[in-house]
Tab-separated table of C-alpha atoms and ligand atoms in Angstrom:
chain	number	residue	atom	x	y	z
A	365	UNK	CA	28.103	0.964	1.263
A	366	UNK	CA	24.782	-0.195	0.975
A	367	UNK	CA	25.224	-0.293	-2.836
A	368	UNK	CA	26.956	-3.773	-2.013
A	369	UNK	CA	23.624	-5.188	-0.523
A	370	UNK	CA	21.450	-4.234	-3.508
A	371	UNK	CA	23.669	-5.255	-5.715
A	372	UNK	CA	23.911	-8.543	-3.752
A	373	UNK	CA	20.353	-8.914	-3.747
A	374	UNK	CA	20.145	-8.318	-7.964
A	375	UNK	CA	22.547	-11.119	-8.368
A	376	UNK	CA	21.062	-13.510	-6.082
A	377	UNK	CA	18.322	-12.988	-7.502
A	378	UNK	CA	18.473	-12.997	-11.369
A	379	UNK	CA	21.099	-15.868	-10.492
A	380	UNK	CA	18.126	-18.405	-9.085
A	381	UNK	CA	16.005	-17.158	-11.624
A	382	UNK	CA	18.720	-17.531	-14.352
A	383	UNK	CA	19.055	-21.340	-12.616
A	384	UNK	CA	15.490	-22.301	-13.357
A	385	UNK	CA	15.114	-21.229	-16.386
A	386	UNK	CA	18.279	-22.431	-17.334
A	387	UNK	CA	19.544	-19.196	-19.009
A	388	UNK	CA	22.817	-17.016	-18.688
A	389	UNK	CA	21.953	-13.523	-17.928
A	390	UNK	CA	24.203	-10.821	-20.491
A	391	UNK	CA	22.367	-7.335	-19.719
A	392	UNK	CA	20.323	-6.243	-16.499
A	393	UNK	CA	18.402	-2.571	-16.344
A	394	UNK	CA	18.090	-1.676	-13.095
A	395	UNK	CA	15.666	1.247	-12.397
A	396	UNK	CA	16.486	3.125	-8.968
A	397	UNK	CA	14.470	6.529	-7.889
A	398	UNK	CA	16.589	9.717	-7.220
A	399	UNK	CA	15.795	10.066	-3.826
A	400	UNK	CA	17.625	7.028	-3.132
A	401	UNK	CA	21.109	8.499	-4.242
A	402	UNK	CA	22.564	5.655	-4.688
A	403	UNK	CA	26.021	5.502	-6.052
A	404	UNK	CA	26.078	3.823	-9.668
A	405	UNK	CA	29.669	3.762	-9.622
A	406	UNK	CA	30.037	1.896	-6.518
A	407	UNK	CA	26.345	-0.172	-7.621
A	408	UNK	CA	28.751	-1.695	-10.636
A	409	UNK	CA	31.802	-2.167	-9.104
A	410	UNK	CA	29.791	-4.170	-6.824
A	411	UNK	CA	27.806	-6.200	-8.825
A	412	UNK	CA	30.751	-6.767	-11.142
A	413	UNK	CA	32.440	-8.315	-8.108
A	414	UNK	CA	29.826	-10.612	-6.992
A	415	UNK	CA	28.675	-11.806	-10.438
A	416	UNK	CA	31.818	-13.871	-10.440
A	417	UNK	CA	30.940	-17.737	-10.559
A	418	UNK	CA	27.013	-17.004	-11.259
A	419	UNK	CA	24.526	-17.150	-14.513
A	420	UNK	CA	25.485	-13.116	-14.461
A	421	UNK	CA	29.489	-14.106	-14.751
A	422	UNK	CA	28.704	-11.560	-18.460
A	423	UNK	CA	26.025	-9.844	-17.840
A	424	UNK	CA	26.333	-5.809	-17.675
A	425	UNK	CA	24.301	-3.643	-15.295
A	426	UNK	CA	23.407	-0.228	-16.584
A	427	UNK	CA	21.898	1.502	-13.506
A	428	UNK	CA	18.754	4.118	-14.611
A	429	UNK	CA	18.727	6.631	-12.380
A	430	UNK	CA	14.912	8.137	-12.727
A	431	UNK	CA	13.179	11.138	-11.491
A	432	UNK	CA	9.716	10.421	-10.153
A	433	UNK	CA	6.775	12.536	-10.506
A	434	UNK	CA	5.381	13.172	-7.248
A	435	UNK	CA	1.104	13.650	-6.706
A	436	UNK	CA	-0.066	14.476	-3.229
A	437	UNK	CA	-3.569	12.514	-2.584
A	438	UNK	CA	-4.742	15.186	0.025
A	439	UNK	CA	-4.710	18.341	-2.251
A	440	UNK	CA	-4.107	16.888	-5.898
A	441	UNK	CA	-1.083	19.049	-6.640
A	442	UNK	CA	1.563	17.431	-8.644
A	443	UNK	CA	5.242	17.983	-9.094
A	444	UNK	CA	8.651	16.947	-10.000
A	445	UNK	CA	11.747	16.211	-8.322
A	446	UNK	CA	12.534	19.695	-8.513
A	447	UNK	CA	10.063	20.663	-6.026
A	448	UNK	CA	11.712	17.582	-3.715
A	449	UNK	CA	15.247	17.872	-4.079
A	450	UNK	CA	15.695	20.742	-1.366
A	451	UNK	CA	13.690	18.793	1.126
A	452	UNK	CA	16.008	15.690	-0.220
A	453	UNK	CA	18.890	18.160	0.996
A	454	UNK	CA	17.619	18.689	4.040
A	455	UNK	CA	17.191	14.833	5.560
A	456	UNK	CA	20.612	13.695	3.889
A	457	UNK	CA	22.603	16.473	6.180
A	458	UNK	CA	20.570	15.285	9.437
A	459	UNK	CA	21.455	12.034	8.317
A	460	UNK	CA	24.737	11.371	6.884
A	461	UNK	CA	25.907	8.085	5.682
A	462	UNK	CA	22.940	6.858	7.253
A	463	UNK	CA	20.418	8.419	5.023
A	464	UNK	CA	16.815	6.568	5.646
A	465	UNK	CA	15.525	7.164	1.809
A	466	UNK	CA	19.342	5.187	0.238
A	467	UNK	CA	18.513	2.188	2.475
A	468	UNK	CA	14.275	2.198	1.719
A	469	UNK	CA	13.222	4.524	-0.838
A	470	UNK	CA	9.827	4.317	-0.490
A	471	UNK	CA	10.502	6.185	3.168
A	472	UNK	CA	9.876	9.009	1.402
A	473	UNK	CA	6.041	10.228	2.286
A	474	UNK	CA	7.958	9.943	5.538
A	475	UNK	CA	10.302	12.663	4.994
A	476	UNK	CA	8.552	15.237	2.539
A	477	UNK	CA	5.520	17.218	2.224
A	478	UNK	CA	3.436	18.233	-0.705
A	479	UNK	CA	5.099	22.080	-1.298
A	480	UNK	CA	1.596	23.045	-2.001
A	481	UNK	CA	-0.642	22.201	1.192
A	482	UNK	CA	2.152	19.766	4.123
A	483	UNK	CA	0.700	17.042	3.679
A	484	UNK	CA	2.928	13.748	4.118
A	485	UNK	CA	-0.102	11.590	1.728
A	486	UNK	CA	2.204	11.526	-1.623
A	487	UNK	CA	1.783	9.191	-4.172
A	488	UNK	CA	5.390	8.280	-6.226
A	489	UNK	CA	6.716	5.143	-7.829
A	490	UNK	CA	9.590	5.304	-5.822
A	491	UNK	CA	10.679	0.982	-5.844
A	492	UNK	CA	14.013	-0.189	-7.044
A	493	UNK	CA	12.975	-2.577	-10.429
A	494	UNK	CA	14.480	-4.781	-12.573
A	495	UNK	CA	13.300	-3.031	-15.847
A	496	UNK	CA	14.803	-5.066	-18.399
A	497	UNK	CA	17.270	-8.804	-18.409
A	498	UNK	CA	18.779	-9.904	-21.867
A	499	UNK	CA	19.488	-13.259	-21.646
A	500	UNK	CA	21.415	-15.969	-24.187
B	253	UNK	CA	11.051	-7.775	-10.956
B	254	UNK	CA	11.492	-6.324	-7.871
B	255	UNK	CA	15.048	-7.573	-6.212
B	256	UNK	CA	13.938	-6.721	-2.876
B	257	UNK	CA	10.422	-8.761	-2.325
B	258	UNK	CA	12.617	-11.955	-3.968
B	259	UNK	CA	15.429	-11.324	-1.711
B	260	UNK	CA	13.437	-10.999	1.226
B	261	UNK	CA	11.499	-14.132	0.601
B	262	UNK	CA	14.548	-16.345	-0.354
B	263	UNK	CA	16.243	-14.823	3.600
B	264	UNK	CA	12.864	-16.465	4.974
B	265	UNK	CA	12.384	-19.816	3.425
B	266	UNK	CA	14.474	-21.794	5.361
B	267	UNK	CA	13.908	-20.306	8.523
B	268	UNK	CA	10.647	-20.940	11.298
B	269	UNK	CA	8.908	-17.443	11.028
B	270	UNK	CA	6.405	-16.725	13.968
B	271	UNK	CA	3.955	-14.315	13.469
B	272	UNK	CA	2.445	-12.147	16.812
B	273	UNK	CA	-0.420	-10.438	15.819
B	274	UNK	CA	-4.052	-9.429	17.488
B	275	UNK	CA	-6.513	-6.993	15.467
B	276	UNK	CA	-6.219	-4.986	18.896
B	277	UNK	CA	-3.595	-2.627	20.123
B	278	UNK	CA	-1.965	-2.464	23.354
B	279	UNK	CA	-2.983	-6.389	23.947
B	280	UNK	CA	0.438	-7.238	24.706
B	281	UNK	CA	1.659	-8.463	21.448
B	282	UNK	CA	4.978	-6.518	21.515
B	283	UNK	CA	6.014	-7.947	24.798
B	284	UNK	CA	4.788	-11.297	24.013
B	285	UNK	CA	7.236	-11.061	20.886
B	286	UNK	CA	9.715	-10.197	22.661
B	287	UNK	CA	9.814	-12.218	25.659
B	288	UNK	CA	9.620	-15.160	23.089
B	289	UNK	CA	12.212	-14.075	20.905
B	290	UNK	CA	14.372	-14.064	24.434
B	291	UNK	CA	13.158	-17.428	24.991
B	292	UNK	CA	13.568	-19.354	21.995
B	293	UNK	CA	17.503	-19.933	21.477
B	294	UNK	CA	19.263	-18.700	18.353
B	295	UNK	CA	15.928	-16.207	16.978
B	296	UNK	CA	16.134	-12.913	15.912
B	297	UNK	CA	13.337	-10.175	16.562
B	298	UNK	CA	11.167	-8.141	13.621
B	299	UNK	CA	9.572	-5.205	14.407
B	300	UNK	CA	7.007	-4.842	11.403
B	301	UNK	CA	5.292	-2.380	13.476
B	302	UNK	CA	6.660	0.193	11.450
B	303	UNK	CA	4.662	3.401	13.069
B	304	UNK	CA	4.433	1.594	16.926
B	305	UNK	CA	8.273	1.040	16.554
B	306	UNK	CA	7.894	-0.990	20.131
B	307	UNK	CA	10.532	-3.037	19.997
B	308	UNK	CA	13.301	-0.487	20.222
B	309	UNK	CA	11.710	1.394	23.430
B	310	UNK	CA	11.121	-2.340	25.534
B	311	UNK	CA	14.947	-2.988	24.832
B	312	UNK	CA	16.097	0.648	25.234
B	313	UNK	CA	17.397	1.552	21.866
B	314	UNK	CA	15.177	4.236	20.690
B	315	UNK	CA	17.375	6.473	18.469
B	316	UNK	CA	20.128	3.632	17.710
B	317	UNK	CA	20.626	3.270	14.196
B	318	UNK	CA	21.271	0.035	12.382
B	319	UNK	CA	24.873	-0.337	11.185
B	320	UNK	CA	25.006	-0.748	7.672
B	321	UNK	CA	27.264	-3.015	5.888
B	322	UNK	CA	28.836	-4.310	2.617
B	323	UNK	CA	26.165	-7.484	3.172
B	324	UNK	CA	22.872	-5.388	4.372
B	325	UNK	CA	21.659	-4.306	7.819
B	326	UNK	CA	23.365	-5.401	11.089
B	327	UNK	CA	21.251	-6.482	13.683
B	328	UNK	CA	20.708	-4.283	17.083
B	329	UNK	CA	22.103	-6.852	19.756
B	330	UNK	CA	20.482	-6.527	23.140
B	331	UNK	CA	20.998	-9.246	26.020
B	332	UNK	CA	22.033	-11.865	23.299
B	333	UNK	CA	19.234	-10.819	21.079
B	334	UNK	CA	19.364	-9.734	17.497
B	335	UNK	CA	16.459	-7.124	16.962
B	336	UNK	CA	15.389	-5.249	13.785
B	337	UNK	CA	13.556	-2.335	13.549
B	338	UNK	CA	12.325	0.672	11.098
B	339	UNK	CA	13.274	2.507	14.180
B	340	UNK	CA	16.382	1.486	13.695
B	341	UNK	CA	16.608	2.933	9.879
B	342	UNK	CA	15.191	6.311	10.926
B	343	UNK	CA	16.164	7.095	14.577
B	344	UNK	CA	13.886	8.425	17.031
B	345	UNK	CA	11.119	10.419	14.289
B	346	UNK	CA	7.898	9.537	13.463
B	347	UNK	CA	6.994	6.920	10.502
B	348	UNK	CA	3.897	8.047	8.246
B	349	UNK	CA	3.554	6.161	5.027
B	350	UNK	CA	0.947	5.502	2.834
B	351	UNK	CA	0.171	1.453	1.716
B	352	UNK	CA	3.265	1.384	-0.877
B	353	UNK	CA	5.503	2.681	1.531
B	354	UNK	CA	4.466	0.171	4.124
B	355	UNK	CA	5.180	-2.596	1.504
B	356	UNK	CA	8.395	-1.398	0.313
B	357	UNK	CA	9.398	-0.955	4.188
B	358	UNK	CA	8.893	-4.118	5.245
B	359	UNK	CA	10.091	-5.889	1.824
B	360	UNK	CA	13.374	-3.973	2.477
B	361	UNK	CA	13.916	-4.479	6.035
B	362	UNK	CA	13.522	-8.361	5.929
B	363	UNK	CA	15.628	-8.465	2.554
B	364	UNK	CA	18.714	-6.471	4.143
B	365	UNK	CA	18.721	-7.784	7.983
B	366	UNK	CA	21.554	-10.050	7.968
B	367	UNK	CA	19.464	-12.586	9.741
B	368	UNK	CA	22.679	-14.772	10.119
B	369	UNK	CA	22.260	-18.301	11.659
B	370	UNK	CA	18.920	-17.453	13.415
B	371	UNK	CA	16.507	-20.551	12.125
B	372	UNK	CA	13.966	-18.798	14.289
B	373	UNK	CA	12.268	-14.944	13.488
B	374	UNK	CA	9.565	-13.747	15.483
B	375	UNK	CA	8.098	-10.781	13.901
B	376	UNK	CA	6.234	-8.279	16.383
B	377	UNK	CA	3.153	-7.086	13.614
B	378	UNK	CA	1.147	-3.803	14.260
B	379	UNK	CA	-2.710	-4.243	15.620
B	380	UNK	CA	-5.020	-4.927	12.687
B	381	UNK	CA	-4.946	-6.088	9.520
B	382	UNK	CA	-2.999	-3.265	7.137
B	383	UNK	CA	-0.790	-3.640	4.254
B	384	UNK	CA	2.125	-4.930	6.600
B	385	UNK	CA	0.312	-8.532	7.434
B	386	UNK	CA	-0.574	-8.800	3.399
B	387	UNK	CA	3.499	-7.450	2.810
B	388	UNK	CA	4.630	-10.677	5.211
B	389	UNK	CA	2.080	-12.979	3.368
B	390	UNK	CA	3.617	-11.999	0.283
B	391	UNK	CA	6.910	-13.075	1.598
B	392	UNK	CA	6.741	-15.883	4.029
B	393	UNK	CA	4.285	-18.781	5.214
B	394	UNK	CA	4.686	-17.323	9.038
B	395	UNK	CA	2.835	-19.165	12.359
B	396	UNK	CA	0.416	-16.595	13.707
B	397	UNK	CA	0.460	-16.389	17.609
B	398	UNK	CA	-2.403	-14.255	18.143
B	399	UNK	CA	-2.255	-12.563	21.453
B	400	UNK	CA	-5.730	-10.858	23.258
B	401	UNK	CA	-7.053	-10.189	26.291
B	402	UNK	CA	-10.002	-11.898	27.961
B	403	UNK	CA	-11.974	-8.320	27.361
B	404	UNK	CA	-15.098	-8.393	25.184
B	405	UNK	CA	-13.915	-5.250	23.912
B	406	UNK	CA	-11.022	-7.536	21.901
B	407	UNK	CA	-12.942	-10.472	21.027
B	408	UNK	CA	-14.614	-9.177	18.011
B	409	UNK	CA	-11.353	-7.753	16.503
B	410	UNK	CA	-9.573	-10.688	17.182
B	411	UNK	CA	-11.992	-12.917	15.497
B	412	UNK	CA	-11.978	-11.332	12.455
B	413	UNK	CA	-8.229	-11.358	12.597
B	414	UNK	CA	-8.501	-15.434	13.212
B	415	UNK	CA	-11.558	-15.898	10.184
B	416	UNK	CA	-9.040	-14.262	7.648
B	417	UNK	CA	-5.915	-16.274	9.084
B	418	UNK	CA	-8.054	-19.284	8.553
B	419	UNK	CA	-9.508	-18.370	5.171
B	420	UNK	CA	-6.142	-17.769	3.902
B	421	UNK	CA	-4.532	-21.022	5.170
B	422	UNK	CA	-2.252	-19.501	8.113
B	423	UNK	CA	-3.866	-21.438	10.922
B	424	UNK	CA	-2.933	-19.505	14.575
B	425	UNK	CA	-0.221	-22.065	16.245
B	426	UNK	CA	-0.658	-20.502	19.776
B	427	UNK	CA	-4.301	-18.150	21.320
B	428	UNK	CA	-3.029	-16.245	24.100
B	429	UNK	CA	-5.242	-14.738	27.091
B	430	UNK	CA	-2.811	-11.876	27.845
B	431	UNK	CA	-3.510	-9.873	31.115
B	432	UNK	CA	-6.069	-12.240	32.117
B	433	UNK	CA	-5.257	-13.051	35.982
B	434	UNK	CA	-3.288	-11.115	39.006
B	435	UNK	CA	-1.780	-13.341	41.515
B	436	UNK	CA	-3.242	-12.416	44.747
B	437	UNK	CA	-2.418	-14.608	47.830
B	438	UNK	CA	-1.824	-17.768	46.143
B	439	UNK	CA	-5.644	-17.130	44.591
B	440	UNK	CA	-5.623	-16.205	40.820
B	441	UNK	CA	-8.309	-12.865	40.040
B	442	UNK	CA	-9.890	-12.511	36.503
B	443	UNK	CA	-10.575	-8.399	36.461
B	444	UNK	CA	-11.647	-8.941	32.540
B	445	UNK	CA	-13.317	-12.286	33.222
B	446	UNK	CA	-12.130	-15.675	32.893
B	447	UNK	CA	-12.692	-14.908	28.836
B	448	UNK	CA	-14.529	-17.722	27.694
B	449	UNK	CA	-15.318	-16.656	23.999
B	450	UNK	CA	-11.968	-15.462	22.983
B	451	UNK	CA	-10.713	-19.294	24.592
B	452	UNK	CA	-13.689	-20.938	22.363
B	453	UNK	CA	-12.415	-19.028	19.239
B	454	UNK	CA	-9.047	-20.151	19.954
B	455	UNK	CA	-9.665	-23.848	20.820
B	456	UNK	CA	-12.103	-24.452	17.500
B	457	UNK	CA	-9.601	-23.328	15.085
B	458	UNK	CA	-7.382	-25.914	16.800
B	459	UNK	CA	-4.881	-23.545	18.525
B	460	UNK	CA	-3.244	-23.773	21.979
B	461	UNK	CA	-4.500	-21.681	24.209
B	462	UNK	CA	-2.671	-19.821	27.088
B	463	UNK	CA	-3.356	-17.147	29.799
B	464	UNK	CA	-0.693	-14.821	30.778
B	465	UNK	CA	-1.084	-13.163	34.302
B	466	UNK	CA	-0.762	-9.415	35.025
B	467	UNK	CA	2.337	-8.467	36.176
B	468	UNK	CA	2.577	-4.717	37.251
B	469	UNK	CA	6.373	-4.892	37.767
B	470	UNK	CA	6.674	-5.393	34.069
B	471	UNK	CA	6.423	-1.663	33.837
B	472	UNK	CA	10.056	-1.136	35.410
B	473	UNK	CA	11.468	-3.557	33.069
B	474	UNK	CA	10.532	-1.469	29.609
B	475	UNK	CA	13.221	-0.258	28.697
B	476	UNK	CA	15.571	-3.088	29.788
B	477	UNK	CA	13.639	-6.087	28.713
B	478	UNK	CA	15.700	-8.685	28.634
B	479	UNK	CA	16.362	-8.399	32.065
B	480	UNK	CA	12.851	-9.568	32.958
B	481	UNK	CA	12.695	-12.807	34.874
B	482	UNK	CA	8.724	-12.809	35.883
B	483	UNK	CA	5.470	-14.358	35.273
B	484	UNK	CA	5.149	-12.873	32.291
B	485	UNK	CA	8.179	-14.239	31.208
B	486	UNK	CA	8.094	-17.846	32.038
B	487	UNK	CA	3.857	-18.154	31.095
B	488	UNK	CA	5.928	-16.988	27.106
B	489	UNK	CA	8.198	-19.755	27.433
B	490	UNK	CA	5.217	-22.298	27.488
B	491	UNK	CA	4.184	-20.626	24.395
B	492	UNK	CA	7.427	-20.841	23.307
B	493	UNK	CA	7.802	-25.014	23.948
B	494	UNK	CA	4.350	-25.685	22.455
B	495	UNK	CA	5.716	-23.540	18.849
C	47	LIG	N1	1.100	-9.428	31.072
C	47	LIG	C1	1.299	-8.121	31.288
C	47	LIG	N2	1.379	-7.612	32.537
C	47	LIG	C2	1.576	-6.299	32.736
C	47	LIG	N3	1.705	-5.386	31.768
C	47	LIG	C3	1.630	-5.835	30.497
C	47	LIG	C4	1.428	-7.214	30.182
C	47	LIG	N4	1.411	-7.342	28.830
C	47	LIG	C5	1.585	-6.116	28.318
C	47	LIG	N5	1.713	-5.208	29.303
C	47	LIG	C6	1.860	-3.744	29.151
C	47	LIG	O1	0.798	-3.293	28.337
C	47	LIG	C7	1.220	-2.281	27.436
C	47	LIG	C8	0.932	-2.686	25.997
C	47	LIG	O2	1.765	-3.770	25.643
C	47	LIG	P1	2.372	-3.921	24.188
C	47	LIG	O3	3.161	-5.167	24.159
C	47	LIG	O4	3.028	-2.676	23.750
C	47	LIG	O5	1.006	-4.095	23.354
C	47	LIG	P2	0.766	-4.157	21.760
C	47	LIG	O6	2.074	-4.500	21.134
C	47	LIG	O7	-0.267	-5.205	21.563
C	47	LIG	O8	0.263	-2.822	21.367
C	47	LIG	C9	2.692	-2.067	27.715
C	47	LIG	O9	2.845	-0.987	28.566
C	47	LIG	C10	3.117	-3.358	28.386
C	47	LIG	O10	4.215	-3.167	29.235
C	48	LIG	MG1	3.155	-3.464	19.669
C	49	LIG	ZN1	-0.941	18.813	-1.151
């Protein structure tokens, strides 16, 4: 559900800033982190809905889903998504719908520890970004 | 272009935000938030202390999660009160993040909390001066209230906390004394001292200053907050008229 919100929060957005700079928007790349999970399907039927009646009324999201490489600061190891996707397992069942890392991504350090020495100190880009925005 | 930061500045502009922050822990600030939050009509409560996680324990929460909707994050009500917390994201678990996580926590939180018609959001900050005071200067032009006690042990903290408010324009709105006096027999007793640095700090930079008295019954009242009627309570709603 809380595909809604984000994509709420990408129209609002590129809608004021489509406003000022008195542009239509026709193409948005939106760059979310794995660990997130988010649902592109639901992400676009979303954001098709609430484009309606904006600067984004054309525009077309294409959602990249990305794999972050993961460094831990405390023992320099550095890995893939691979080596966090069991982990990633792991808090979604305890979770549920509620899942901490879909809502804030950047929860992560939170949740997982370097495979190599425990430590929580890992370094990822892990932010949802507006990569790219074609305008006319 | 990051959606969220944008998002979460846009929810704030319109609204009064009201910053409680000390460069000291256990000064008070939590309860001062939230006994103003309670006292100011139509506000809604921010816990940006995302490892303290306060707010949740003085209102009896801990562990509640946050409903989440079509239209972002659904407030925790309590007595009236609308209260958001990382607490309320992660349950009852620890919070360890490094500086980016801090940022994209608190960028997130205030971007999703369906703030609805609350003109007023006190936001209860951790003690001193990490990435999550720089994340809510990046966001919104908030009031500091900065809470201490009359202690020595505070005062040099604090004033470093009120030379970088100044420096960067964010002038503290309201100095509070917290803990400063017990009510004994009609007589009022200073155990820290009456304080008179922290009250010169707080007077030059042009701020109100208030004492709020000790008040050991506060202790049964954590928990169930908003049930408080004390001291405590009515010295924060003289803060809360002079905001
Ligand atoms: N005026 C007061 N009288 C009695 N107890 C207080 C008072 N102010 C705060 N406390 C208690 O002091 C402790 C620290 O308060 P808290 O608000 O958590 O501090 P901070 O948020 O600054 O770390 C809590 O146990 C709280 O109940
Ligand atoms: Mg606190
Ligand atoms: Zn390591």
């Amino acid at each position: 559900m809380h595909e809604w919100s984000l994509a709420l929060s990408l129209v609002q957005t590129l809608d004021r800033w489509a406003l000022e700079h008195g542009v239509e928007i026709k193409r948005v790349v939106l760059s979310v982190p794995s660990p997130a999970q988010l649902d592109v399907s639901v992400l676009n039927e979303a954001f098709d809905a609430l484009k309606r009646e904006s600067r984004l009324e054309r525009a077309k999201l294409e959602v990249k889903v990305r794999s972050p490489r993961y460094r831990c600061r405390a023992c320099g190891y550095e890995f893939g998504q691979e080596e966090v996707d069991p982990q990633i397992r792991r808090i979604a069942g305890e979770y549920g719908e509620e899942y901490p890392l879909h809502l804030i991504p950047e929860l992560l350090p939170t949740f997982v520890k370097c495979p190599k020495c425990g430590s929580h100190d890992i370094e990822a880009e892990l932010s949802i970004k507006i990569e790219e925005v074609e305008t006319t | 272009m990051r959606p969220l930061l944008e998002l979460a500045r846009d929810k704030l502009k319109r609204r009064k935000v009201i910053a409680v922050m000390s460069g000291k822990g256990g000064v008070g600030k939590s309860v001062v938030a939230s006994l103003l939050a309670l006292s100011i009509r139509g506000s809604a409560l921010i816990d940006l202390d995302l490892s303290g996680m306060s707010i949740p324990k003085l209102f009896g929460v801990s562990g509640k999660l946050h409903e989440v909707g079509r239209e972002g994050v659904e407030p925790i009500v309590v007595g009236g009160l609308k209260l958001f917390s990382l607490g309320g994201i992660v349950g009852d678990r620890y919070v360890v993040l490094p500086g980016y996580g801090q940022a994209g926590a608190v960028e997130a939180l205030i971007a999703f909390a369906k703030l609805g018609d609350a003109d007023t959001v006190i936001v209860d900050m951790p003690p001193g001066m990490g990435e999550e005071l720089l994340a809510l200067g990046r966001i919104a032009s908030y009031v500091p209230v900065v809470v201490t006690t009359p202690s020595k042990a505070s005062y040099k903290v604090v004033k470093q906390l009120v030379d970088y408010l100044i420096e960067v324009g964010r002038k503290p709105r309201a100095f509070i004394l917290n803990m400063a006096y017990v009510e004994c027999g009609g007589a009022r007793i200073y155990p820290f001292g009456r304080g008179d640095e922290a009250r010169r700090l707080g007077e030059n930079v042009g701020a109100r200053v208030y004492e709020i008295p000790i008040d050991p019954s506060l202790e049964d009242y954590v928990g169930r907050l908003h049930e408080y009627r004390g001291p405590v309570a009515e010295a924060v709603r003289d803060v809360a008229r002079g905001l």
